[in-house]
XYZ file of C-alpha atoms in Angstrom:
337
model
C -0.955 11.607 19.459
C -2.318 15.145 18.754
C -1.520 16.486 15.307
C -2.957 20.396 14.830
C -2.965 19.596 10.657
C -6.599 18.925 9.878
C -6.510 16.051 7.421
C -10.038 15.224 5.311
C -10.446 11.486 4.982
C -12.689 11.144 1.213
C -14.453 8.191 0.754
C -16.832 6.850 3.892
C -17.206 3.639 2.733
C -15.288 1.219 4.943
C -12.144 1.743 5.294
C -12.382 5.484 4.220
C -14.827 4.929 7.136
C -11.492 2.675 9.871
C -9.278 5.394 9.226
C -11.008 8.378 9.903
C -11.625 6.856 12.820
C -8.812 6.270 13.240
C -7.294 9.334 13.308
C -9.364 10.576 15.508
C -8.646 8.387 18.481
C -4.396 9.160 17.719
C -5.860 12.845 18.412
C -5.768 14.475 14.672
C -8.485 16.464 13.655
C -10.398 14.649 11.083
C -13.550 15.676 8.611
C -14.925 12.329 6.753
C -16.345 13.398 3.424
C -18.807 11.331 2.049
C -20.330 11.644 -1.515
C -24.029 10.877 -0.885
C -25.623 13.875 1.285
C -28.135 11.260 3.485
C -25.481 8.859 3.983
C -23.316 11.096 5.743
C -27.031 13.036 8.213
C -27.512 9.484 8.793
C -23.842 8.442 9.896
C -23.924 11.407 11.809
C -27.128 11.224 13.700
C -26.368 6.849 14.505
C -22.463 7.733 14.952
C -22.202 4.622 12.862
C -21.844 3.886 9.601
C -24.436 1.113 10.039
C -23.800 0.297 6.161
C -20.168 -1.170 6.050
C -19.546 -0.919 9.571
C -22.249 -0.885 12.226
C -20.249 -2.197 14.814
C -17.860 1.092 15.324
C -18.766 3.850 16.920
C -17.404 6.918 15.768
C -15.248 8.985 17.945
C -16.970 12.267 19.198
C -14.175 14.482 17.565
C -14.736 12.907 13.962
C -17.068 15.826 12.252
C -18.852 14.743 9.171
C -19.363 16.464 6.099
C -20.900 16.247 2.079
C -19.864 19.432 1.317
C -17.154 18.933 -0.791
C -15.375 21.864 -1.497
C -15.110 22.851 2.198
C -13.877 19.235 3.423
C -10.617 19.893 1.359
C -10.249 23.912 1.719
C -9.541 23.605 4.989
C -7.318 20.266 5.305
C -3.622 19.982 5.801
C -3.127 16.875 4.642
C -6.837 15.177 2.037
C -6.188 10.764 2.558
C -8.532 9.446 -0.143
C -10.231 6.230 0.511
C -12.434 5.210 -2.830
C -12.601 3.048 -5.217
C -10.830 2.888 -7.911
C -12.776 3.658 -10.530
C -13.713 6.328 -8.830
C -10.755 8.388 -8.039
C -10.204 9.544 -11.251
C -13.514 11.725 -10.543
C -12.600 13.001 -7.470
C -9.402 14.556 -7.907
C -10.791 16.446 -10.492
C -13.695 17.271 -8.472
C -11.778 18.484 -5.693
C -8.200 19.581 -7.249
C -9.224 22.986 -7.216
C -9.687 23.380 -4.162
C -6.722 21.612 -2.056
C -4.352 23.754 -0.843
C -1.400 24.595 -2.029
C 0.722 23.319 0.754
C -1.432 20.477 1.239
C -0.263 16.815 1.018
C -2.346 14.161 -0.889
C -2.367 10.533 0.078
C -4.901 7.767 -1.050
C -5.417 4.041 1.135
C -7.601 3.590 -2.684
C -6.035 0.286 -4.387
C -5.645 -0.532 -8.094
C -5.213 0.584 -11.091
C -7.019 3.899 -12.768
C -10.125 1.186 -15.101
C -10.269 4.162 -18.063
C -6.437 4.807 -18.543
C -4.862 1.791 -16.975
C -2.090 3.709 -15.157
C -1.619 3.705 -11.655
C -2.656 5.818 -9.226
C 0.116 8.513 -8.706
C -0.199 9.280 -12.217
C -2.996 10.787 -11.760
C -1.894 12.380 -9.135
C 1.152 13.892 -10.598
C -0.687 15.556 -13.128
C -4.272 16.796 -11.930
C -1.567 17.879 -8.997
C 2.165 18.261 -9.436
C 2.525 20.172 -6.767
C 1.710 18.777 -3.956
C 3.296 15.640 -1.867
C 2.175 12.308 -2.240
C 2.194 9.313 -0.614
C 0.013 6.028 -0.622
C -1.018 4.040 2.186
C -1.133 0.281 1.660
C -0.465 -3.418 3.437
C -2.385 -6.045 4.908
C -5.463 -4.159 6.047
C -8.942 -5.290 6.408
C -10.693 -2.609 7.538
C -13.366 -4.157 9.620
C -10.406 -5.175 11.669
C -8.738 -1.867 11.843
C -12.261 -1.316 12.969
C -12.181 -2.776 16.191
C -8.514 -2.344 17.676
C -6.923 -5.740 16.117
C -3.228 -4.840 15.260
C -2.936 -3.940 12.198
C 0.682 -3.545 9.613
C 0.555 -1.345 6.783
C 3.088 1.412 4.803
C 3.142 4.670 3.163
C 5.088 5.215 0.102
C 5.972 8.728 -1.113
C 8.904 10.130 -3.145
C 9.145 12.369 -0.288
C 9.835 10.842 2.612
C 9.185 13.510 5.270
C 5.528 13.449 3.907
C 4.742 9.742 4.246
C 7.025 10.055 7.339
C 4.374 12.649 8.577
C 1.237 10.690 7.588
C 2.638 7.150 9.314
C 2.437 9.178 12.541
C -0.527 10.264 12.244
C -1.391 7.018 11.752
C 0.890 4.703 13.441
C -0.579 3.271 17.221
C 0.582 0.555 19.168
C -2.325 -1.396 17.509
C -2.104 0.157 13.727
C 2.124 0.326 12.856
C 2.287 2.010 9.795
C 6.066 2.116 8.246
C 8.008 4.072 5.620
C 8.970 3.730 2.133
C 9.951 5.377 -1.204
C 9.103 2.974 -3.703
C 5.844 3.622 -4.547
C 5.731 1.845 -7.945
C 6.463 -1.513 -5.990
C 3.619 -0.399 -3.222
C 0.489 0.404 -5.837
C 1.792 -2.823 -7.521
C 1.784 -5.181 -5.102
C -1.896 -3.785 -3.661
C -3.544 -4.474 -7.208
C -1.943 -7.426 -8.103
C -2.670 -9.626 -5.112
C -6.262 -8.840 -5.906
C -6.054 -10.767 -9.119
C -4.147 -13.206 -7.650
C -6.504 -13.858 -4.571
C -9.069 -14.876 -6.914
C -6.393 -18.166 -8.037
C -6.210 -19.411 -4.036
C -9.818 -18.465 -3.486
C -10.368 -20.921 -7.144
C -8.452 -23.433 -5.818
C -10.196 -23.068 -2.517
C -13.249 -23.040 -4.066
C -12.198 -26.263 -6.214
C -11.397 -27.719 -2.677
C -7.801 -27.897 -3.940
C -6.581 -28.321 -0.238
C -3.806 -25.926 1.659
C -0.527 -27.552 -0.379
C -1.655 -26.223 -3.252
C -2.658 -22.662 -1.963
C 0.580 -22.168 -0.951
C 1.475 -23.496 -4.019
C 0.025 -20.888 -5.784
C 0.461 -17.790 -3.496
C 4.303 -18.366 -3.454
C 4.171 -18.828 -7.641
C 2.117 -15.631 -6.860
C 4.696 -13.173 -5.677
C 6.629 -14.902 -7.914
C 5.497 -12.772 -10.941
C 4.545 -10.063 -9.535
C 8.639 -9.687 -8.791
C 9.113 -10.689 -12.328
C 6.236 -7.515 -13.079
C 8.124 -5.488 -10.473
C 11.873 -6.204 -12.277
C 10.582 -4.976 -15.373
C 8.789 -1.996 -14.850
C 11.366 -0.361 -11.793
C 9.281 -2.139 -8.839
C 12.557 -2.845 -5.772
C 12.824 -6.538 -4.502
C 12.218 -5.222 -0.954
C 8.706 -3.474 -1.093
C 6.871 -6.820 -3.247
C 8.921 -8.750 -0.335
C 7.332 -5.925 1.992
C 3.680 -5.856 3.264
C 2.670 -4.129 -0.307
C 3.610 -6.691 -1.145
C 3.631 -10.435 -0.395
C 1.667 -9.295 3.626
C -0.890 -7.849 1.097
C -0.748 -11.330 -1.059
C -1.255 -13.494 1.734
C -4.405 -11.514 4.064
C -6.040 -11.738 0.239
C -5.177 -14.673 -0.535
C -6.427 -16.880 2.598
C -8.738 -13.992 4.116
C -12.490 -14.458 4.052
C -13.576 -11.488 4.070
C -11.325 -10.590 0.520
C -13.961 -9.780 -2.005
C -11.687 -11.106 -4.616
C -10.850 -14.545 -2.570
C -14.754 -14.782 -2.531
C -15.181 -13.917 -6.040
C -12.399 -17.210 -6.518
C -14.165 -19.546 -4.353
C -17.495 -19.295 -5.768
C -16.118 -19.541 -8.849
C -14.802 -23.109 -7.874
C -18.044 -23.553 -6.690
C -19.629 -23.126 -10.336
C -20.735 -20.092 -9.679
C -21.455 -18.510 -12.424
C -19.567 -14.885 -12.881
C -22.117 -12.031 -12.938
C -24.383 -13.983 -10.205
C -20.999 -14.169 -7.335
C -20.441 -10.766 -8.127
C -23.496 -9.741 -7.378
C -23.433 -11.894 -4.239
C -20.810 -9.683 -3.261
C -22.340 -6.516 -3.726
C -19.197 -4.402 -3.780
C -16.723 -3.722 -6.088
C -14.749 -6.739 -6.990
C -11.612 -5.075 -7.963
C -9.521 -8.314 -9.945
C -12.182 -8.164 -12.948
C -10.885 -5.038 -14.354
C -7.000 -5.147 -12.577
C -6.440 -8.480 -14.282
C -6.879 -6.550 -17.844
C -4.573 -3.958 -16.543
C -2.062 -6.227 -14.943
C -1.760 -8.938 -19.059
C -1.431 -5.057 -20.299
C 1.231 -3.847 -18.105
C 2.912 -7.508 -18.497
C 2.431 -7.743 -22.872
C 3.889 -3.900 -22.846
C 7.191 -5.977 -21.101
C 7.378 -8.790 -22.395
C 7.296 -10.819 -18.937
C 5.136 -13.752 -18.568
C 2.451 -14.531 -16.245
C 0.858 -17.271 -15.977
C -1.605 -17.782 -13.430
C -2.335 -14.432 -13.889
C -3.302 -15.391 -17.223
C -6.033 -17.843 -16.743
C -7.312 -15.973 -14.222
C -8.025 -13.031 -16.443
C -9.406 -15.948 -18.872
C -11.580 -17.383 -16.210
C -12.606 -13.393 -15.379
C -13.256 -13.558 -19.473
C -15.768 -16.025 -19.189
C -12.951 -18.317 -21.952
C -12.881 -21.315 -19.658
C -13.916 -22.465 -16.459
C -12.251 -22.133 -13.507
C -11.650 -26.375 -13.742
C -10.270 -26.527 -17.261
C -7.934 -22.825 -16.004
C -6.683 -24.945 -13.354
C -5.860 -28.059 -15.787
C -4.255 -25.581 -17.794
C -1.281 -24.524 -14.868
C -1.009 -27.907 -13.233
C -0.034 -29.231 -17.194
C 2.729 -26.561 -17.416
C 5.759 -28.045 -18.756
C 8.555 -29.081 -15.652
C 11.580 -26.194 -15.256
C 13.286 -24.348 -12.753
C 11.985 -22.330 -10.242
C 14.069 -19.693 -10.126
C 17.385 -19.076 -12.739
C 19.874 -21.253 -11.693
C 23.146 -19.281 -11.449
C 26.638 -20.616 -11.784
């Protein structure tokens, strides 16, 4: 497609770089901003992101910038792709320069660790007059970068803006769907990281494929119980933002959260496992927020609760698995009639 409205992608990690390259290849005037000026210079010189996606040749049309103000000032859409712990500060820094007509989208998953709030709440508070959308779903940046088929979903209360963002991203190999359940989309994108630790632990302990499938299935049940309590739609959590992302993160070895679980299941200490991964592992902070939300709404999340105890180093992974397996027998879901 072609689109004359410029897009500013904020965040030059693997996901931001992959999305910026996708947009540029799709004919959208795109500028990728990175917070480290020297890294931006290196990317501009090599036309590659050597640290995060060394195999991806950046399109010639993709602009690179280390200056936040001019990058966002001229953009019709600002797409944020930074880790959740950096999201609030970036919104505050960029907000004064964002044009009044510009829409805000984000491909960041998780909660704001400082406040425990959903990211759409931060955007709504800081930039209330702007259309806002979350881009989420089962998508490893490396596979998007090399052009493997991917499907995501764009959710916004402003369906016209969701469709605009989806249209800019959509290609035959990157299918972008739309919806209007922002809470459900964000819950799925955050909670799947916690549940991936559980399946990773089971795989690290060599508990087998049956155990992995059981954990994924009971995990989606936890996601849907909490989602129902906070107003998310079941269709969202059974779709790309929920089940789709959960399956990918629980089974794909590109997932940092799954790799953390595998390491823990093999007996690697938590801090060593996180250090060896070398990037942010979202579940370590996200699990506390999920459990706070569950406590507030009186929702039982046994898998998530045990992941929290493992990540707090209150239980060994083997002890947590024994506790999970020794739970009482019960119906899978409430019997009707």
